[in-house]
PDB file of C-alpha atoms in Angstrom:
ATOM      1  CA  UNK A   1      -6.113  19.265 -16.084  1.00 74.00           C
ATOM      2  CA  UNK A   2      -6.995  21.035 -13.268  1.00 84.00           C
ATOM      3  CA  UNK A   3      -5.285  24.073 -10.973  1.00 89.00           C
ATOM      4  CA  UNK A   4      -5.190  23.765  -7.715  1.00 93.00           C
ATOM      5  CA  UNK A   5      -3.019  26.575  -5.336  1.00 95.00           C
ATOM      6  CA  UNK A   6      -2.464  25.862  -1.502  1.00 96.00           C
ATOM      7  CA  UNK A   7      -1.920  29.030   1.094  1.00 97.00           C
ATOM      8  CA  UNK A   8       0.704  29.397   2.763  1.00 97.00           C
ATOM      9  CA  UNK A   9       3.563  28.171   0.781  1.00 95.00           C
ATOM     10  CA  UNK A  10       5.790  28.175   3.704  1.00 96.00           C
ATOM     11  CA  UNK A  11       4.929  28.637   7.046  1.00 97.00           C
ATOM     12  CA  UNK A  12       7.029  29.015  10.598  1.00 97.00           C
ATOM     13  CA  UNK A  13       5.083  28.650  13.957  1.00 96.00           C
ATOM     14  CA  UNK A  14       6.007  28.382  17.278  1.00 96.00           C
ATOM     15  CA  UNK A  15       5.353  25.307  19.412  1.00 97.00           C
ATOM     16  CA  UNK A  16       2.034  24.972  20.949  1.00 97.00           C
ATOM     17  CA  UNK A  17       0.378  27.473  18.060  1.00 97.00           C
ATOM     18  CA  UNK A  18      -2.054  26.158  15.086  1.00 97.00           C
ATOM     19  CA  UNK A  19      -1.967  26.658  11.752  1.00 98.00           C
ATOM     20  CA  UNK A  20      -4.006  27.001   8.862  1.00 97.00           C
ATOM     21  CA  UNK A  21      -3.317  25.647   5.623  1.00 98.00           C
ATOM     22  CA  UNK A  22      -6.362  26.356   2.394  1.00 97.00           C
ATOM     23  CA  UNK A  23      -6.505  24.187  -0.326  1.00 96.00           C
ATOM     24  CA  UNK A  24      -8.368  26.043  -3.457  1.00 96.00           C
ATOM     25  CA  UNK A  25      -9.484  24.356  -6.347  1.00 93.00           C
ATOM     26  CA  UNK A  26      -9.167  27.390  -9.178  1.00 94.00           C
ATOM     27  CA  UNK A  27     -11.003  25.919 -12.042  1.00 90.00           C
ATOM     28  CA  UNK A  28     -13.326  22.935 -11.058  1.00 88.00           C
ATOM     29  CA  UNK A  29     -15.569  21.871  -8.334  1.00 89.00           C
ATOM     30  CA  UNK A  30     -14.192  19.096  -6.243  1.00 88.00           C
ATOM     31  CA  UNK A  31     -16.790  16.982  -3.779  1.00 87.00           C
ATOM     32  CA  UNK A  32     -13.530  15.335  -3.087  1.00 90.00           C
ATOM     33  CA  UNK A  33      -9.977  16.250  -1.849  1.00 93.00           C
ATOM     34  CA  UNK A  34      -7.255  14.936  -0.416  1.00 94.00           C
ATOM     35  CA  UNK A  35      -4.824  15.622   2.137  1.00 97.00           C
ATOM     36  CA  UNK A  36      -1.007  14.342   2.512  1.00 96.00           C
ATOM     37  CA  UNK A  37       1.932  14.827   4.111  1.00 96.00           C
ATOM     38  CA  UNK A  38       5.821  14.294   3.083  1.00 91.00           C
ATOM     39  CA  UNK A  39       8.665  14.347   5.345  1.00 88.00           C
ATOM     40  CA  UNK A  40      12.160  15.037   4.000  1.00 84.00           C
ATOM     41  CA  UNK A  41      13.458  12.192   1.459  1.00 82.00           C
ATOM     42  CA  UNK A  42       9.959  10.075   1.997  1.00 86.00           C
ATOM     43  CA  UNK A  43       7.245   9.231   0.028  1.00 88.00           C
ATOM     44  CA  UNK A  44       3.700  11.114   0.261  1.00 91.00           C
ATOM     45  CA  UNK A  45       1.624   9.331   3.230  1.00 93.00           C
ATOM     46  CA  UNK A  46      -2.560   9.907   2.616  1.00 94.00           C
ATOM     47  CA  UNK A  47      -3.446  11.400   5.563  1.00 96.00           C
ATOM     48  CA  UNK A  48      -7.322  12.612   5.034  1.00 95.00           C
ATOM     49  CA  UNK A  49     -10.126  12.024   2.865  1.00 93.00           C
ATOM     50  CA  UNK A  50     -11.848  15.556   2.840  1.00 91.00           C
ATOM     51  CA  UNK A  51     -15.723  15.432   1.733  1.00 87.00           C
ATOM     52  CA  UNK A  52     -17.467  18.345   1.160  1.00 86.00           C
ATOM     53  CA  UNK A  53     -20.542  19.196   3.249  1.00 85.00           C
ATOM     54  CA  UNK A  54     -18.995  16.305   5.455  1.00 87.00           C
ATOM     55  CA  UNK A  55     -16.438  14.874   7.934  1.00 90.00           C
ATOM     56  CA  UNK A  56     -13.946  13.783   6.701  1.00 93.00           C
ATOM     57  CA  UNK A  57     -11.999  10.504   6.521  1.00 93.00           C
ATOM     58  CA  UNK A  58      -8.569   9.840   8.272  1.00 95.00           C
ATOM     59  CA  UNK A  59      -6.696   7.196   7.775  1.00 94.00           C
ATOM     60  CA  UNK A  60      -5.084   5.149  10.063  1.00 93.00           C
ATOM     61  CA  UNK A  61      -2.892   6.361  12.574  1.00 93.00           C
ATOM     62  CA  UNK A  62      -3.540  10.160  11.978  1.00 95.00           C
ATOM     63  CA  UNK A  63      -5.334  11.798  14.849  1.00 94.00           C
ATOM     64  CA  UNK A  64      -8.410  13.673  13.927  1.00 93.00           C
ATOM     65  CA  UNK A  65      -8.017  15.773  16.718  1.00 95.00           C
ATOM     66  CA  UNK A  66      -4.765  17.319  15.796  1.00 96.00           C
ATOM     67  CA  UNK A  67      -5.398  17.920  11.945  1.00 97.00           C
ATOM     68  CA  UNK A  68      -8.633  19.167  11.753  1.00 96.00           C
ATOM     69  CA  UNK A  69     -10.009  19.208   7.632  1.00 95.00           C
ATOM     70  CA  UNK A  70     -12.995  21.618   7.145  1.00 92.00           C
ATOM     71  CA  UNK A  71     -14.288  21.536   3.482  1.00 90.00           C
ATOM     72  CA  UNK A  72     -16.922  24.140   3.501  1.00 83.00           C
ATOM     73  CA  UNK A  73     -16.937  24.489  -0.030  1.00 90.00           C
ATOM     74  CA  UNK A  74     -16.920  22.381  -3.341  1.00 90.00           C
ATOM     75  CA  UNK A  75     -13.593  24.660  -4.183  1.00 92.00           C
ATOM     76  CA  UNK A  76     -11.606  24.885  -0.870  1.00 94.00           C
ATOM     77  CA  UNK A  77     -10.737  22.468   1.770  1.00 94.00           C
ATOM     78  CA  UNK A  78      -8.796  23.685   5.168  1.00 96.00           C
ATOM     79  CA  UNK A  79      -6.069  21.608   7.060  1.00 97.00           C
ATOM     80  CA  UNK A  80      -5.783  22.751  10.727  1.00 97.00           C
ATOM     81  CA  UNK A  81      -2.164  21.590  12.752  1.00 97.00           C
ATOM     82  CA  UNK A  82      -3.959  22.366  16.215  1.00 97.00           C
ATOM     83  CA  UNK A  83      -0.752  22.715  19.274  1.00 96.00           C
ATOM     84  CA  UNK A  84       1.816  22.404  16.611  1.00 97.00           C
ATOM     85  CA  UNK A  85       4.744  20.600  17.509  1.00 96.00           C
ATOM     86  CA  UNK A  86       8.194  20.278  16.055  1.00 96.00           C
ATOM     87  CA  UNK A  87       7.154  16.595  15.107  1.00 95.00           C
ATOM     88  CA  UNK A  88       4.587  18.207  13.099  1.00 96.00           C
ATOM     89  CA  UNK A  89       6.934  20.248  10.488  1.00 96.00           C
ATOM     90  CA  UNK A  90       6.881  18.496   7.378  1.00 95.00           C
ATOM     91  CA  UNK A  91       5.175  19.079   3.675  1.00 94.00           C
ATOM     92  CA  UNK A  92       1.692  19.303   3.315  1.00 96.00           C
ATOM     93  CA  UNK A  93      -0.005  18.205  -0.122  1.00 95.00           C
ATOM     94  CA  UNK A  94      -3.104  18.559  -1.183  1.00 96.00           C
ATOM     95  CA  UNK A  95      -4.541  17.016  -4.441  1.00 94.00           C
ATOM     96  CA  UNK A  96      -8.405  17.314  -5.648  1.00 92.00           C
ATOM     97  CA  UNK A  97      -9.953  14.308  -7.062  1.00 89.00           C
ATOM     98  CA  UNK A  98     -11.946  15.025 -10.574  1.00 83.00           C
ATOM     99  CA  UNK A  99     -14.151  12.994 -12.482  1.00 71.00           C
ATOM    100  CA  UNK A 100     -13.024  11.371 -15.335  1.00 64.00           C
ATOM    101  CA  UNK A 101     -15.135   8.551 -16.758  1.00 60.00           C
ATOM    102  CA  UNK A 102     -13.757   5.085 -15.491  1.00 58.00           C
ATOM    103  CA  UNK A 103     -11.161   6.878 -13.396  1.00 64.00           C
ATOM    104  CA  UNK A 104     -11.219   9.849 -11.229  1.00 72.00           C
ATOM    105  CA  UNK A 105      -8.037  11.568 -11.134  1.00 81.00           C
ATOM    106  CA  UNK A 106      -5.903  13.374  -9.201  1.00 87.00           C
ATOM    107  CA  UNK A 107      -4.412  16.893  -9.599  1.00 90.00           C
ATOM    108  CA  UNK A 108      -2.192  18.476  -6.813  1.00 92.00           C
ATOM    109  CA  UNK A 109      -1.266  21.645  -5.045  1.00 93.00           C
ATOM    110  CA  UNK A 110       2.054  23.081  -5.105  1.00 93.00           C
ATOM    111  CA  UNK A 111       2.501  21.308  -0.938  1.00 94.00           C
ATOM    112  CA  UNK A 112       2.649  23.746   1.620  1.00 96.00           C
ATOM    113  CA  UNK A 113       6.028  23.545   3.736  1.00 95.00           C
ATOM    114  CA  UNK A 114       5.255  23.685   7.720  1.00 97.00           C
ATOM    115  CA  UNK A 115       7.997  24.527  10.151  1.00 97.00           C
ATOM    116  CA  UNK A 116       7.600  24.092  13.841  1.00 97.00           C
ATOM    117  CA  UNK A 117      10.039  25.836  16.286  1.00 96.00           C
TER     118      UNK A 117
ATOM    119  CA  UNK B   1      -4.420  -3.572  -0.032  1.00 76.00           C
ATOM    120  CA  UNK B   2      -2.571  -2.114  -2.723  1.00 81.00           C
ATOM    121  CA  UNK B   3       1.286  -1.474  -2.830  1.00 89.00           C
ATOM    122  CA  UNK B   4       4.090   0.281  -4.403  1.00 94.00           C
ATOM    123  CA  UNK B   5       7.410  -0.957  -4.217  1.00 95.00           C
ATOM    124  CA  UNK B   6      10.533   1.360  -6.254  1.00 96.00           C
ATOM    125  CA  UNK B   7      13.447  -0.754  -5.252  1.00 95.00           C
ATOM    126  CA  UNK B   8      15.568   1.688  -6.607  1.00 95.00           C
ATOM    127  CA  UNK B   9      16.781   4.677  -4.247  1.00 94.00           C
ATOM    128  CA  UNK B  10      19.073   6.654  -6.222  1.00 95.00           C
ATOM    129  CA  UNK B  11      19.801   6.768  -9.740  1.00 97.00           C
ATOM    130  CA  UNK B  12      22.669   8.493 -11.623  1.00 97.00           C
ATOM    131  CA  UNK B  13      22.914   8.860 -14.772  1.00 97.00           C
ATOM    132  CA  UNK B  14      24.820  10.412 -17.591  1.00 97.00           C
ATOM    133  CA  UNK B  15      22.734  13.427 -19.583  1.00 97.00           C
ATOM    134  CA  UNK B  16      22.280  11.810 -22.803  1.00 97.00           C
ATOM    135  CA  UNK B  17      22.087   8.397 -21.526  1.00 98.00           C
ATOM    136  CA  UNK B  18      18.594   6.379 -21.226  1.00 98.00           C
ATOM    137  CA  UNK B  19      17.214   5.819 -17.895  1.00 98.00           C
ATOM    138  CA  UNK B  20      14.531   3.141 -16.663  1.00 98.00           C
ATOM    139  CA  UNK B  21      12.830   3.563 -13.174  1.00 98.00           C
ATOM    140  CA  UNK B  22      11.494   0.642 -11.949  1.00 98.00           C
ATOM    141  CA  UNK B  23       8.064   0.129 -10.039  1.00 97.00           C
ATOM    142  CA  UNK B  24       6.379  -2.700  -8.676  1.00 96.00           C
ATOM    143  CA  UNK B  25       2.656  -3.082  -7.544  1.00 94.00           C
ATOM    144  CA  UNK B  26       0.624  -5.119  -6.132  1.00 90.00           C
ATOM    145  CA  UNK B  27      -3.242  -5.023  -5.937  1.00 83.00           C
ATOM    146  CA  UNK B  28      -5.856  -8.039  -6.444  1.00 72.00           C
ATOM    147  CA  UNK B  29      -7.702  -6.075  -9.347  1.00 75.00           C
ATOM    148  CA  UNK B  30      -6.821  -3.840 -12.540  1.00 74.00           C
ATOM    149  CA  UNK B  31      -4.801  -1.141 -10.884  1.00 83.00           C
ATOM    150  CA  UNK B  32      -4.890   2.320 -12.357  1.00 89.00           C
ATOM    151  CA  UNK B  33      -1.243   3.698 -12.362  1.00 92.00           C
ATOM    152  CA  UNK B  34       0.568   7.156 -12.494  1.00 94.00           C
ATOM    153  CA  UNK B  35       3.938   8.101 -12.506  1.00 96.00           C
ATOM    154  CA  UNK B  36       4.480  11.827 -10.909  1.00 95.00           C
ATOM    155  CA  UNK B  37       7.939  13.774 -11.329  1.00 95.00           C
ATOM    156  CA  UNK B  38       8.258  16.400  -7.994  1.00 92.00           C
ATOM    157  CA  UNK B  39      11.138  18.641  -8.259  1.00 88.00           C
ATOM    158  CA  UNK B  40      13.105  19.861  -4.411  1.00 82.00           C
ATOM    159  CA  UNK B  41      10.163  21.729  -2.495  1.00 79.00           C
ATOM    160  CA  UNK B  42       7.731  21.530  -5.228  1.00 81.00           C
ATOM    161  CA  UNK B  43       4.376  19.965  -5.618  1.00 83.00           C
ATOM    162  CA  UNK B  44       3.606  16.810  -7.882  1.00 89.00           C
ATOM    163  CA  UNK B  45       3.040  16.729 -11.881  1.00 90.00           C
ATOM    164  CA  UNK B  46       1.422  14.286 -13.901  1.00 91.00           C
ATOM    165  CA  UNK B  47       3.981  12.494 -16.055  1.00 95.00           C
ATOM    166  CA  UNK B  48       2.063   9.349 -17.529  1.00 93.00           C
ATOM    167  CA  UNK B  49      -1.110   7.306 -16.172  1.00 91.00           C
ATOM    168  CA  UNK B  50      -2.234   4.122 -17.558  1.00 91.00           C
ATOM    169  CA  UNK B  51      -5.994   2.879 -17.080  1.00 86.00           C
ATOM    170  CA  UNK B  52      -6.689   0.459 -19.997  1.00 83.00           C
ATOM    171  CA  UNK B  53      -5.749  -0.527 -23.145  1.00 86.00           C
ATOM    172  CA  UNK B  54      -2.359  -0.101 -24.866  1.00 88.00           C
ATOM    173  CA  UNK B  55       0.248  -1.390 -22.289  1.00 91.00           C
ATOM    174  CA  UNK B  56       2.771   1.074 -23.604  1.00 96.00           C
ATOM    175  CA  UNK B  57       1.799   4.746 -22.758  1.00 95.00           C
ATOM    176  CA  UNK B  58       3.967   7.714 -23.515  1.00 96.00           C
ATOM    177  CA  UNK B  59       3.452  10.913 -21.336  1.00 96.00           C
ATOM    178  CA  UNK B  60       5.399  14.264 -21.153  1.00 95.00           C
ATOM    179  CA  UNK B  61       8.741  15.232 -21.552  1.00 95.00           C
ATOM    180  CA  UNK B  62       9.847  11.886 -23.479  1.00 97.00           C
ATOM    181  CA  UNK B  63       8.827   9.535 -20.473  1.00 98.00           C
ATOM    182  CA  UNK B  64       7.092   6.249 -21.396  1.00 98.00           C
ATOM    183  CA  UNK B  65       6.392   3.668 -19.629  1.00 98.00           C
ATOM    184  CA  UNK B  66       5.075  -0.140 -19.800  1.00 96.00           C
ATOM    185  CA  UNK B  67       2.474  -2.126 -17.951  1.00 94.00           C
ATOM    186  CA  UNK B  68       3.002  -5.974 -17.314  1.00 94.00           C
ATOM    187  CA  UNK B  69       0.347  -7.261 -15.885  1.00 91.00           C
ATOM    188  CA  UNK B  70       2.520 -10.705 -15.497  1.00 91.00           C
ATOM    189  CA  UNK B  71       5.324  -8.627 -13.564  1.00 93.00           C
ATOM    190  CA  UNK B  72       3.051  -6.378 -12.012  1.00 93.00           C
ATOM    191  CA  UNK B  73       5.344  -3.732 -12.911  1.00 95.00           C
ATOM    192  CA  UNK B  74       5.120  -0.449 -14.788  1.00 97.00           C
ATOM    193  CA  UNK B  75       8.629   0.543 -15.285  1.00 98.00           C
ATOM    194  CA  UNK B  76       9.017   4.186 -16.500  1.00 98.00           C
ATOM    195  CA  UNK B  77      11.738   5.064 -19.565  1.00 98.00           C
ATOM    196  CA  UNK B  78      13.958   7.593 -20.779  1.00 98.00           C
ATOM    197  CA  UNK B  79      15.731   7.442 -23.986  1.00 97.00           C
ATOM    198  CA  UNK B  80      18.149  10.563 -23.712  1.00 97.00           C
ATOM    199  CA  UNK B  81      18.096  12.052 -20.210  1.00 97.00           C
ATOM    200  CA  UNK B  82      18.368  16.056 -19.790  1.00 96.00           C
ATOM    201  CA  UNK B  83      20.106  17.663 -16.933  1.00 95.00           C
ATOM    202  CA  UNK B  84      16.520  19.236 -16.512  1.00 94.00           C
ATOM    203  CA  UNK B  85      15.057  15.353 -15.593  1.00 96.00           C
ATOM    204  CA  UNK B  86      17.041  15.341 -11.850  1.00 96.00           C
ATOM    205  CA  UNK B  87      14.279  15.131  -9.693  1.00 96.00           C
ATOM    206  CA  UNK B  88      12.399  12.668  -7.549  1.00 95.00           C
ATOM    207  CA  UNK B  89       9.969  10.391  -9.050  1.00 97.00           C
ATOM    208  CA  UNK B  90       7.227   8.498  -7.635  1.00 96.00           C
ATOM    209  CA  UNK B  91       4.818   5.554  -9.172  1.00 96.00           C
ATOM    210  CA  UNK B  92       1.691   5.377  -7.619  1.00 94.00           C
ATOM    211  CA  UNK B  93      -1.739   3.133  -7.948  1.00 92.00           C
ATOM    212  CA  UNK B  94      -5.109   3.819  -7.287  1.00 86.00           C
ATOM    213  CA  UNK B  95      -8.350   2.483  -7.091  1.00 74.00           C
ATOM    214  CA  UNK B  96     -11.797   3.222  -7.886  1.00 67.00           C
ATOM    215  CA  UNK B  97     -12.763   0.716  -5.789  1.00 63.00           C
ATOM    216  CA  UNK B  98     -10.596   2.061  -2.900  1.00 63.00           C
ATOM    217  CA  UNK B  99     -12.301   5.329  -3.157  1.00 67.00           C
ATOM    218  CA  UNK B 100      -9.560   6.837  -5.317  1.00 78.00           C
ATOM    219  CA  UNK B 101      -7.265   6.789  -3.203  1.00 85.00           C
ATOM    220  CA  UNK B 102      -3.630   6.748  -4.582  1.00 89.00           C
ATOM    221  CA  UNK B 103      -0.552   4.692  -2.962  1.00 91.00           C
ATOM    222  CA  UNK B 104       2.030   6.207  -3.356  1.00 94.00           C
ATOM    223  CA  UNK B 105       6.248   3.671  -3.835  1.00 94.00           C
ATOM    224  CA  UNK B 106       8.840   5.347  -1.855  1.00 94.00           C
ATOM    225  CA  UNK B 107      10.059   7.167  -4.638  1.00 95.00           C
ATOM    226  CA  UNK B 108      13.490   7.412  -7.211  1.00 96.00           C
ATOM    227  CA  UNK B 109      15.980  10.365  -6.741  1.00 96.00           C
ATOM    228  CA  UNK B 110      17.382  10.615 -10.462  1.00 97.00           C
ATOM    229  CA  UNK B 111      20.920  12.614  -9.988  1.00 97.00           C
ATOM    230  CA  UNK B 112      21.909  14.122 -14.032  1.00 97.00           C
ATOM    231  CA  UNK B 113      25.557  14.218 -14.411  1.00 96.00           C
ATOM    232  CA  UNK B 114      26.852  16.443 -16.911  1.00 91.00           C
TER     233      UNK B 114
END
C-alpha cells in the first residue's frame, strides 16, 4: 500500500480566515488525488478531482471558488477553505489514487479536522 | 450512476458473536468494491476489495465478505467480533470507467458490547 499524511491534523480558524490543508503522498507518485469531506455521523462526499500539472475537477455542487485544490506536485496536493465559515467545519479526507493493473486504487490520509469559529 | 445503499445504521453486537454488514450497489457494469473500517476521528483503512474472480474475498482482521452479482450486494462478515471491531464501516464502489472515483454507502456504526 501506500502512505499518505495530511497537515494539519486539526485546525481552528476564525470566521472569514482561509486555511490550508497539504496532502503528501510519502512513498509514491500520484498524477491523481482526491479530495473529500465528512461531516459528523455522514458518509464521505467526493468533493474534488485534483490533477497534477492541472485544474482540477469538482463535483457537483462544490464551489470552486471557495475550496481552491493546487497540485503542484506528483506528491502533494493543497486544499484551500478561502473566507471560512462555520458551515465549513467538517473532516477533510484526502486519498491518492495508484495504479494497479485493471484497477487503480485508493489509499487515504489520516482526514484533517477543520473547525470554524 | 453508481450507488451505495447500507440499510443498516447501527449495529450492536455481543464480543464473541458473528456480525454481517450489509451493502447494496447499484451500477450498470462490473463494479469494483471496497469495504473501509474508520475508527472516531481517524482516517480510512482498507479492509477487503473485490475486482474479479472468487466471489468470496477475505481481508484483514477476520473480515470477509461476498459478492452477488444477482443481489448486487457485497455483504461484509464477522465470525467472532472483538471489542477492538466498534467502529464505523463503510462499503464503497468504484469505477474505472468513472475515473476512479469511489461512492461511498452511508456507512454502519458497529457498537461491541462486552
Amino acid at each position: 500500500g501506500a502512505v499518505v499524511s495530511q497537515h494539519p491534523s486539526r485546525v481552528i480558524c476564525k470566521s472569514g480566515t482561509s486555511v490550508k490543508i497539504e496532502c503528501r503522498s510519502l512513498d509514491f507518485q500520484a498524477t491523481t488525488m482526491f479530495w473529500y469531506r465528512q461531516f459528523p455521523k455522514q458518509s464521505l462526499m467526493l468533493m474534488a478531482t485534483s490533477n497534477e500539472g492541472s485544474k482540477a475537477t469538482y463535483e457537483q455542487g462544490v464551489e470552486k471558488d471557495k475550496f481552491l485544490i493546487n497540485h503542484a506536485s506528483l506528491t502533494l496536493s493543497t486544499l484551500t477553505v478561502t473566507s471560512a465559515h462555520p458551515e465549513d467545519s467538517s473532516f477533510y479526507i484526502c486519498s491518492i489514487l495508484l495504479a494497479g493493473g485493471r484497477y487503480n486504487e485508493q489509499f487515504f490520509g489520516p482526514g484533517t479536522r477543520l473547525t470554524v469559529l | 450512476a453508481q450507488s451505495v445503499t447500507q440499510p443498516d445504521i447501527h449495529i450492536t453486537v455481543s464480543e464473541g458473536a458473528s456480525l454481517e454488514l450489509r451493502c447494496n450497489y447499484s451500477y450498470g457494469a462490473t463494479p469494483y468494491l471496497f469495504w473501509y473500517v474508520q475508527s472516531p476521528g481517524q482516517g480510512l483503512q482498507l479492509l477487503l476489495k473485490y475486482f474479479s474472480g472468487d466471489t468470496l474475498v477475505q481481508g484483514i482482521k477476520g473480515f470477509e465478505a461476498e459478492f452477488k452479482r444477482s443481489q448486487s450486494s457485497f455483504n461484509l462478515r464477522k465470525p467472532s467480533v472483538h471489542w477492538s471491531d466498534a467502529a464505523e464501516y463503510f462499503c464503497a464502489v468504484g469505477a474505472t470507467a468513472a475515473g476512479n472515483k469511489l461512492t461511498f454507502g452511508g456507512g454502519t456504526r458497529v457498537l461491541v458490547k462486552p
